[in-house]
JSON list of N, CA and C in Angstrom, two decimals:
[
{"chain": "Y", "resi": 42, "resn": "MET", "atom": "N", "xyz": [71.17, 110.07, 113.24]},
{"chain": "Y", "resi": 42, "resn": "MET", "atom": "CA", "xyz": [71.57, 108.18, 112.65]},
{"chain": "Y", "resi": 42, "resn": "MET", "atom": "C", "xyz": [70.39, 107.34, 114.69]},
{"chain": "Y", "resi": 43, "resn": "ARG", "atom": "N", "xyz": [70.60, 106.48, 114.01]},
{"chain": "Y", "resi": 43, "resn": "ARG", "atom": "CA", "xyz": [69.67, 105.14, 115.09]},
{"chain": "Y", "resi": 43, "resn": "ARG", "atom": "C", "xyz": [70.86, 104.84, 115.50]},
{"chain": "Y", "resi": 44, "resn": "VAL", "atom": "N", "xyz": [71.94, 104.36, 115.32]},
{"chain": "Y", "resi": 44, "resn": "VAL", "atom": "CA", "xyz": [73.02, 103.86, 115.79]},
{"chain": "Y", "resi": 44, "resn": "VAL", "atom": "C", "xyz": [73.34, 104.79, 117.10]},
{"chain": "Y", "resi": 45, "resn": "ILE", "atom": "N", "xyz": [73.61, 105.94, 117.10]},
{"chain": "Y", "resi": 45, "resn": "ILE", "atom": "CA", "xyz": [73.65, 106.79, 117.80]},
{"chain": "Y", "resi": 45, "resn": "ILE", "atom": "C", "xyz": [72.98, 107.04, 118.63]},
{"chain": "Y", "resi": 46, "resn": "GLU", "atom": "N", "xyz": [71.80, 107.35, 118.33]},
{"chain": "Y", "resi": 46, "resn": "GLU", "atom": "CA", "xyz": [70.56, 107.50, 119.53]},
{"chain": "Y", "resi": 46, "resn": "GLU", "atom": "C", "xyz": [70.33, 106.37, 120.41]},
{"chain": "Y", "resi": 47, "resn": "LYS", "atom": "N", "xyz": [70.98, 104.97, 119.70]},
{"chain": "Y", "resi": 47, "resn": "LYS", "atom": "CA", "xyz": [70.44, 103.65, 120.82]},
{"chain": "Y", "resi": 47, "resn": "LYS", "atom": "C", "xyz": [71.76, 104.20, 121.50]},
{"chain": "Y", "resi": 48, "resn": "LEU", "atom": "N", "xyz": [72.82, 104.09, 121.34]},
{"chain": "Y", "resi": 48, "resn": "LEU", "atom": "CA", "xyz": [73.93, 104.17, 122.11]},
{"chain": "Y", "resi": 48, "resn": "LEU", "atom": "C", "xyz": [73.96, 105.05, 123.29]},
{"chain": "Y", "resi": 49, "resn": "ARG", "atom": "N", "xyz": [73.69, 106.09, 122.97]},
{"chain": "Y", "resi": 49, "resn": "ARG", "atom": "CA", "xyz": [73.13, 107.72, 123.53]},
{"chain": "Y", "resi": 49, "resn": "ARG", "atom": "C", "xyz": [71.89, 107.10, 125.18]},
{"chain": "Y", "resi": 50, "resn": "ASP", "atom": "N", "xyz": [71.15, 106.37, 124.42]},
{"chain": "Y", "resi": 50, "resn": "ASP", "atom": "CA", "xyz": [70.28, 106.30, 125.68]},
{"chain": "Y", "resi": 50, "resn": "ASP", "atom": "C", "xyz": [70.91, 105.13, 126.44]},
{"chain": "Y", "resi": 51, "resn": "ILE", "atom": "N", "xyz": [71.67, 104.04, 125.50]},
{"chain": "Y", "resi": 51, "resn": "ILE", "atom": "CA", "xyz": [71.69, 103.16, 127.19]},
{"chain": "Y", "resi": 51, "resn": "ILE", "atom": "C", "xyz": [73.05, 103.73, 127.74]},
{"chain": "Y", "resi": 52, "resn": "TRP", "atom": "N", "xyz": [73.91, 104.80, 127.11]},
{"chain": "Y", "resi": 52, "resn": "TRP", "atom": "CA", "xyz": [74.84, 105.13, 128.04]},
{"chain": "Y", "resi": 52, "resn": "TRP", "atom": "C", "xyz": [74.40, 106.25, 128.76]},
{"chain": "Y", "resi": 53, "resn": "THR", "atom": "N", "xyz": [73.40, 107.04, 128.46]},
{"chain": "Y", "resi": 53, "resn": "THR", "atom": "CA", "xyz": [72.69, 107.86, 129.41]},
{"chain": "Y", "resi": 53, "resn": "THR", "atom": "C", "xyz": [72.05, 107.04, 130.95]},
{"chain": "Y", "resi": 54, "resn": "ARG", "atom": "N", "xyz": [71.68, 105.99, 130.74]},
{"chain": "Y", "resi": 54, "resn": "ARG", "atom": "CA", "xyz": [70.87, 105.13, 131.26]},
{"chain": "Y", "resi": 54, "resn": "ARG", "atom": "C", "xyz": [71.56, 104.60, 132.14]},
{"chain": "Y", "resi": 55, "resn": "TYR", "atom": "N", "xyz": [73.11, 103.72, 131.46]},
{"chain": "Y", "resi": 55, "resn": "TYR", "atom": "CA", "xyz": [73.67, 102.81, 132.58]},
{"chain": "Y", "resi": 55, "resn": "TYR", "atom": "C", "xyz": [75.01, 103.56, 132.87]},
{"chain": "Y", "resi": 56, "resn": "GLY", "atom": "N", "xyz": [75.59, 104.54, 131.91]},
{"chain": "Y", "resi": 56, "resn": "GLY", "atom": "CA", "xyz": [77.31, 104.69, 132.13]},
{"chain": "Y", "resi": 56, "resn": "GLY", "atom": "C", "xyz": [77.03, 106.34, 133.19]},
{"chain": "Y", "resi": 57, "resn": "GLY", "atom": "N", "xyz": [77.65, 105.69, 134.11]},
{"chain": "Y", "resi": 57, "resn": "GLY", "atom": "CA", "xyz": [78.19, 107.14, 135.28]},
{"chain": "Y", "resi": 57, "resn": "GLY", "atom": "C", "xyz": [77.93, 108.16, 134.84]},
{"chain": "Y", "resi": 58, "resn": "TRP", "atom": "N", "xyz": [79.47, 108.84, 134.63]},
{"chain": "Y", "resi": 58, "resn": "TRP", "atom": "CA", "xyz": [79.47, 109.98, 134.01]},
{"chain": "Y", "resi": 58, "resn": "TRP", "atom": "C", "xyz": [78.68, 110.93, 132.76]},
{"chain": "Y", "resi": 59, "resn": "PHE", "atom": "N", "xyz": [78.34, 109.76, 131.86]},
{"chain": "Y", "resi": 59, "resn": "PHE", "atom": "CA", "xyz": [77.52, 110.13, 130.73]},
{"chain": "Y", "resi": 59, "resn": "PHE", "atom": "C", "xyz": [76.66, 110.81, 130.98]},
{"chain": "Y", "resi": 60, "resn": "LYS", "atom": "N", "xyz": [75.98, 110.99, 132.34]},
{"chain": "Y", "resi": 60, "resn": "LYS", "atom": "CA", "xyz": [74.57, 111.43, 132.47]},
{"chain": "Y", "resi": 60, "resn": "LYS", "atom": "C", "xyz": [74.88, 113.36, 132.42]},
{"chain": "Y", "resi": 61, "resn": "SER", "atom": "N", "xyz": [75.78, 113.31, 132.92]},
{"chain": "Y", "resi": 61, "resn": "SER", "atom": "CA", "xyz": [76.15, 114.93, 132.74]},
{"chain": "Y", "resi": 61, "resn": "SER", "atom": "C", "xyz": [76.82, 115.79, 131.39]},
{"chain": "Y", "resi": 62, "resn": "LEU", "atom": "N", "xyz": [76.81, 114.53, 131.07]},
{"chain": "Y", "resi": 62, "resn": "LEU", "atom": "CA", "xyz": [77.10, 115.08, 129.33]},
{"chain": "Y", "resi": 62, "resn": "LEU", "atom": "C", "xyz": [75.64, 115.50, 128.35]},
{"chain": "Y", "resi": 63, "resn": "SER", "atom": "N", "xyz": [75.96, 116.89, 127.98]},
{"chain": "Y", "resi": 63, "resn": "SER", "atom": "CA", "xyz": [74.40, 117.14, 127.12]},
{"chain": "Y", "resi": 63, "resn": "SER", "atom": "C", "xyz": [74.36, 116.39, 125.96]},
{"chain": "Y", "resi": 64, "resn": "PRO", "atom": "N", "xyz": [73.47, 116.66, 125.36]},
{"chain": "Y", "resi": 64, "resn": "PRO", "atom": "CA", "xyz": [72.99, 115.78, 124.28]},
{"chain": "Y", "resi": 64, "resn": "PRO", "atom": "C", "xyz": [74.45, 115.51, 122.64]},
{"chain": "Y", "resi": 65, "resn": "TYR", "atom": "N", "xyz": [74.76, 117.25, 122.72]},
{"chain": "Y", "resi": 65, "resn": "TYR", "atom": "CA", "xyz": [75.52, 117.50, 121.62]},
{"chain": "Y", "resi": 65, "resn": "TYR", "atom": "C", "xyz": [76.82, 116.82, 121.91]},
{"chain": "Y", "resi": 66, "resn": "GLU", "atom": "N", "xyz": [77.67, 116.93, 123.04]},
{"chain": "Y", "resi": 66, "resn": "GLU", "atom": "CA", "xyz": [78.62, 116.41, 123.84]},
{"chain": "Y", "resi": 66, "resn": "GLU", "atom": "C", "xyz": [78.55, 114.89, 123.98]},
{"chain": "Y", "resi": 67, "resn": "LEU", "atom": "N", "xyz": [77.58, 114.50, 123.93]},
{"chain": "Y", "resi": 67, "resn": "LEU", "atom": "CA", "xyz": [77.69, 112.80, 123.85]},
{"chain": "Y", "resi": 67, "resn": "LEU", "atom": "C", "xyz": [77.51, 112.23, 122.20]},
{"chain": "Y", "resi": 68, "resn": "ASP", "atom": "N", "xyz": [76.72, 112.84, 120.95]},
{"chain": "Y", "resi": 68, "resn": "ASP", "atom": "CA", "xyz": [76.79, 112.91, 120.05]},
{"chain": "Y", "resi": 68, "resn": "ASP", "atom": "C", "xyz": [78.60, 112.54, 119.39]},
{"chain": "Y", "resi": 69, "resn": "GLU", "atom": "N", "xyz": [79.64, 114.10, 119.80]},
{"chain": "Y", "resi": 69, "resn": "GLU", "atom": "CA", "xyz": [80.85, 114.17, 119.63]},
{"chain": "Y", "resi": 69, "resn": "GLU", "atom": "C", "xyz": [81.33, 113.07, 120.39]},
{"chain": "Y", "resi": 70, "resn": "PHE", "atom": "N", "xyz": [81.11, 112.58, 121.45]},
{"chain": "Y", "resi": 70, "resn": "PHE", "atom": "CA", "xyz": [82.19, 111.48, 121.61]},
{"chain": "Y", "resi": 70, "resn": "PHE", "atom": "C", "xyz": [81.83, 110.30, 121.54]},
{"chain": "Y", "resi": 71, "resn": "ILE", "atom": "N", "xyz": [80.79, 110.01, 120.51]},
{"chain": "Y", "resi": 71, "resn": "ILE", "atom": "CA", "xyz": [80.35, 108.72, 120.16]},
{"chain": "Y", "resi": 71, "resn": "ILE", "atom": "C", "xyz": [80.95, 108.63, 119.07]},
{"chain": "Y", "resi": 72, "resn": "HIS", "atom": "N", "xyz": [80.67, 109.97, 118.22]},
{"chain": "Y", "resi": 72, "resn": "HIS", "atom": "CA", "xyz": [81.21, 110.21, 116.75]},
{"chain": "Y", "resi": 72, "resn": "HIS", "atom": "C", "xyz": [83.05, 110.03, 116.71]},
{"chain": "Y", "resi": 73, "resn": "SER", "atom": "N", "xyz": [83.47, 110.40, 117.87]},
{"chain": "Y", "resi": 73, "resn": "SER", "atom": "CA", "xyz": [84.73, 110.25, 118.18]},
{"chain": "Y", "resi": 73, "resn": "SER", "atom": "C", "xyz": [85.34, 108.72, 117.80]},
{"chain": "Y", "resi": 74, "resn": "ALA", "atom": "N", "xyz": [84.62, 108.47, 118.83]},
{"chain": "Y", "resi": 74, "resn": "ALA", "atom": "CA", "xyz": [84.65, 106.65, 119.16]},
{"chain": "Y", "resi": 74, "resn": "ALA", "atom": "C", "xyz": [84.67, 105.82, 117.79]},
{"chain": "Y", "resi": 75, "resn": "GLU", "atom": "N", "xyz": [83.95, 106.33, 117.15]},
{"chain": "Y", "resi": 75, "resn": "GLU", "atom": "CA", "xyz": [83.40, 105.73, 115.45]},
{"chain": "Y", "resi": 75, "resn": "GLU", "atom": "C", "xyz": [84.99, 106.00, 114.58]},
{"chain": "Y", "resi": 76, "resn": "ILE", "atom": "N", "xyz": [85.19, 107.40, 114.88]},
{"chain": "Y", "resi": 76, "resn": "ILE", "atom": "CA", "xyz": [86.50, 107.37, 113.86]},
{"chain": "Y", "resi": 76, "resn": "ILE", "atom": "C", "xyz": [87.42, 106.72, 114.44]},
{"chain": "Y", "resi": 77, "resn": "LEU", "atom": "N", "xyz": [87.44, 106.26, 115.49]},
{"chain": "Y", "resi": 77, "resn": "LEU", "atom": "CA", "xyz": [88.85, 106.10, 116.20]},
{"chain": "Y", "resi": 77, "resn": "LEU", "atom": "C", "xyz": [89.10, 104.17, 115.50]},
{"chain": "Y", "resi": 78, "resn": "VAL", "atom": "N", "xyz": [87.84, 104.03, 116.05]},
{"chain": "Y", "resi": 78, "resn": "VAL", "atom": "CA", "xyz": [87.46, 102.20, 115.61]},
{"chain": "Y", "resi": 78, "resn": "VAL", "atom": "C", "xyz": [87.71, 102.44, 114.09]},
{"chain": "Y", "resi": 79, "resn": "LEU", "atom": "N", "xyz": [87.14, 103.52, 113.71]},
{"chain": "Y", "resi": 79, "resn": "LEU", "atom": "CA", "xyz": [87.68, 103.22, 111.56]},
{"chain": "Y", "resi": 79, "resn": "LEU", "atom": "C", "xyz": [89.00, 103.38, 111.80]},
{"chain": "Y", "resi": 80, "resn": "LEU", "atom": "N", "xyz": [89.23, 104.50, 111.84]},
{"chain": "Y", "resi": 80, "resn": "LEU", "atom": "CA", "xyz": [90.92, 104.77, 111.58]},
{"chain": "Y", "resi": 80, "resn": "LEU", "atom": "C", "xyz": [92.20, 103.65, 112.36]},
{"chain": "Y", "resi": 81, "resn": "GLY", "atom": "N", "xyz": [91.71, 102.77, 113.06]},
{"chain": "Y", "resi": 81, "resn": "GLY", "atom": "CA", "xyz": [92.07, 101.67, 113.83]},
{"chain": "Y", "resi": 81, "resn": "GLY", "atom": "C", "xyz": [92.17, 100.20, 112.73]},
{"chain": "Y", "resi": 82, "resn": "GLY", "atom": "N", "xyz": [90.79, 100.16, 112.19]},
{"chain": "Y", "resi": 82, "resn": "GLY", "atom": "CA", "xyz": [90.79, 99.36, 111.26]},
{"chain": "Y", "resi": 82, "resn": "GLY", "atom": "C", "xyz": [91.33, 99.23, 110.04]},
{"chain": "Y", "resi": 83, "resn": "VAL", "atom": "N", "xyz": [91.31, 100.65, 109.26]},
{"chain": "Y", "resi": 83, "resn": "VAL", "atom": "CA", "xyz": [92.15, 100.99, 108.19]},
{"chain": "Y", "resi": 83, "resn": "VAL", "atom": "C", "xyz": [93.84, 100.45, 108.47]},
{"chain": "Y", "resi": 84, "resn": "LEU", "atom": "N", "xyz": [93.99, 100.94, 109.70]},
{"chain": "Y", "resi": 84, "resn": "LEU", "atom": "CA", "xyz": [95.23, 100.58, 109.67]},
{"chain": "Y", "resi": 84, "resn": "LEU", "atom": "C", "xyz": [95.78, 99.25, 110.12]},
{"chain": "Y", "resi": 85, "resn": "ALA", "atom": "N", "xyz": [95.06, 98.65, 110.99]},
{"chain": "Y", "resi": 85, "resn": "ALA", "atom": "CA", "xyz": [94.63, 96.91, 110.68]},
{"chain": "Y", "resi": 85, "resn": "ALA", "atom": "C", "xyz": [94.93, 96.77, 109.51]},
{"chain": "Y", "resi": 86, "resn": "CYS", "atom": "N", "xyz": [94.53, 96.81, 108.34]},
{"chain": "Y", "resi": 86, "resn": "CYS", "atom": "CA", "xyz": [93.99, 96.36, 107.24]},
{"chain": "Y", "resi": 86, "resn": "CYS", "atom": "C", "xyz": [95.54, 96.54, 106.54]},
{"chain": "Y", "resi": 87, "resn": "MET", "atom": "N", "xyz": [95.78, 97.78, 106.64]},
{"chain": "Y", "resi": 87, "resn": "MET", "atom": "CA", "xyz": [97.91, 98.28, 105.90]},
{"chain": "Y", "resi": 87, "resn": "MET", "atom": "C", "xyz": [98.54, 97.00, 106.31]},
{"chain": "Y", "resi": 88, "resn": "VAL", "atom": "N", "xyz": [98.85, 97.59, 107.64]},
{"chain": "Y", "resi": 88, "resn": "VAL", "atom": "CA", "xyz": [99.92, 96.50, 108.43]},
{"chain": "Y", "resi": 88, "resn": "VAL", "atom": "C", "xyz": [99.44, 94.94, 107.93]},
{"chain": "Y", "resi": 89, "resn": "THR", "atom": "N", "xyz": [98.32, 94.49, 107.81]},
{"chain": "Y", "resi": 89, "resn": "THR", "atom": "CA", "xyz": [97.66, 92.88, 107.03]},
{"chain": "Y", "resi": 89, "resn": "THR", "atom": "C", "xyz": [98.16, 93.02, 105.71]},
{"chain": "Y", "resi": 90, "resn": "LEU", "atom": "N", "xyz": [98.29, 94.09, 104.75]},
{"chain": "Y", "resi": 90, "resn": "LEU", "atom": "CA", "xyz": [98.59, 94.18, 103.85]},
{"chain": "Y", "resi": 90, "resn": "LEU", "atom": "C", "xyz": [100.42, 94.11, 104.03]},
{"chain": "Y", "resi": 91, "resn": "LEU", "atom": "N", "xyz": [100.78, 94.95, 104.16]},
{"chain": "Y", "resi": 91, "resn": "LEU", "atom": "CA", "xyz": [102.64, 94.98, 104.08]},
{"chain": "Y", "resi": 91, "resn": "LEU", "atom": "C", "xyz": [103.02, 93.91, 104.37]},
{"chain": "Y", "resi": 92, "resn": "VAL", "atom": "N", "xyz": [102.05, 92.98, 105.82]},
{"chain": "Y", "resi": 92, "resn": "VAL", "atom": "CA", "xyz": [103.15, 92.04, 105.98]},
{"chain": "Y", "resi": 92, "resn": "VAL", "atom": "C", "xyz": [102.64, 90.70, 104.95]},
{"chain": "Y", "resi": 93, "resn": "VAL", "atom": "N", "xyz": [101.61, 90.52, 104.35]},
{"chain": "Y", "resi": 93, "resn": "VAL", "atom": "CA", "xyz": [101.45, 89.79, 103.37]},
{"chain": "Y", "resi": 93, "resn": "VAL", "atom": "C", "xyz": [102.33, 90.07, 101.89]},
{"chain": "Y", "resi": 94, "resn": "LEU", "atom": "N", "xyz": [102.61, 91.68, 101.37]},
{"chain": "Y", "resi": 94, "resn": "LEU", "atom": "CA", "xyz": [103.14, 91.12, 100.08]},
{"chain": "Y", "resi": 94, "resn": "LEU", "atom": "C", "xyz": [105.12, 91.25, 100.92]},
{"chain": "Y", "resi": 95, "resn": "ASN", "atom": "N", "xyz": [105.65, 91.52, 102.27]},
{"chain": "Y", "resi": 95, "resn": "ASN", "atom": "CA", "xyz": [106.44, 91.33, 102.87]},
{"chain": "Y", "resi": 95, "resn": "ASN", "atom": "C", "xyz": [106.78, 89.66, 102.48]},
{"chain": "Y", "resi": 96, "resn": "ASP", "atom": "N", "xyz": [105.57, 88.95, 103.01]},
{"chain": "Y", "resi": 96, "resn": "ASP", "atom": "CA", "xyz": [105.90, 87.65, 102.67]},
{"chain": "Y", "resi": 96, "resn": "ASP", "atom": "C", "xyz": [106.09, 86.59, 101.63]},
{"chain": "Y", "resi": 97, "resn": "LEU", "atom": "N", "xyz": [105.07, 87.43, 100.45]},
{"chain": "Y", "resi": 97, "resn": "LEU", "atom": "CA", "xyz": [104.96, 87.39, 98.95]},
{"chain": "Y", "resi": 97, "resn": "LEU", "atom": "C", "xyz": [106.57, 87.66, 98.84]},
{"chain": "Y", "resi": 98, "resn": "THR", "atom": "N", "xyz": [107.08, 88.39, 98.71]},
{"chain": "Y", "resi": 98, "resn": "THR", "atom": "CA", "xyz": [108.12, 88.99, 97.78]},
{"chain": "Y", "resi": 98, "resn": "THR", "atom": "C", "xyz": [109.82, 88.06, 98.62]},
{"chain": "Y", "resi": 99, "resn": "SER", "atom": "N", "xyz": [109.62, 87.83, 99.94]},
{"chain": "Y", "resi": 99, "resn": "SER", "atom": "CA", "xyz": [110.64, 86.92, 100.39]},
{"chain": "Y", "resi": 99, "resn": "SER", "atom": "C", "xyz": [110.73, 85.34, 100.07]},
{"chain": "Y", "resi": 100, "resn": "ASN", "atom": "N", "xyz": [109.49, 85.22, 99.59]},
{"chain": "Y", "resi": 100, "resn": "ASN", "atom": "CA", "xyz": [109.31, 83.56, 99.63]},
{"chain": "Y", "resi": 100, "resn": "ASN", "atom": "C", "xyz": [109.52, 83.35, 98.03]},
{"chain": "Y", "resi": 101, "resn": "SER", "atom": "N", "xyz": [109.32, 84.64, 97.33]},
{"chain": "Y", "resi": 101, "resn": "SER", "atom": "CA", "xyz": [109.78, 84.30, 95.61]},
{"chain": "Y", "resi": 101, "resn": "SER", "atom": "C", "xyz": [111.14, 84.38, 95.66]},
{"chain": "Y", "resi": 102, "resn": "PHE", "atom": "N", "xyz": [112.06, 84.96, 96.46]},
{"chain": "Y", "resi": 102, "resn": "PHE", "atom": "CA", "xyz": [113.78, 84.50, 95.60]},
{"chain": "Y", "resi": 102, "resn": "PHE", "atom": "C", "xyz": [114.24, 83.63, 96.26]}
]
């Protein structure tokens, strides 16, 4: 993936301890970060939906 390659280039150029990681370890780290961000986004959407549904049901009575 192009994004992962760009991030790897930036981090290996400017990031301190990233230089000691192998390309495989760096890709694994970036992939884990992507999954964490996606899960955070899904969780935020679910919480927003629950708050909106709760607001709608409490105002209808």
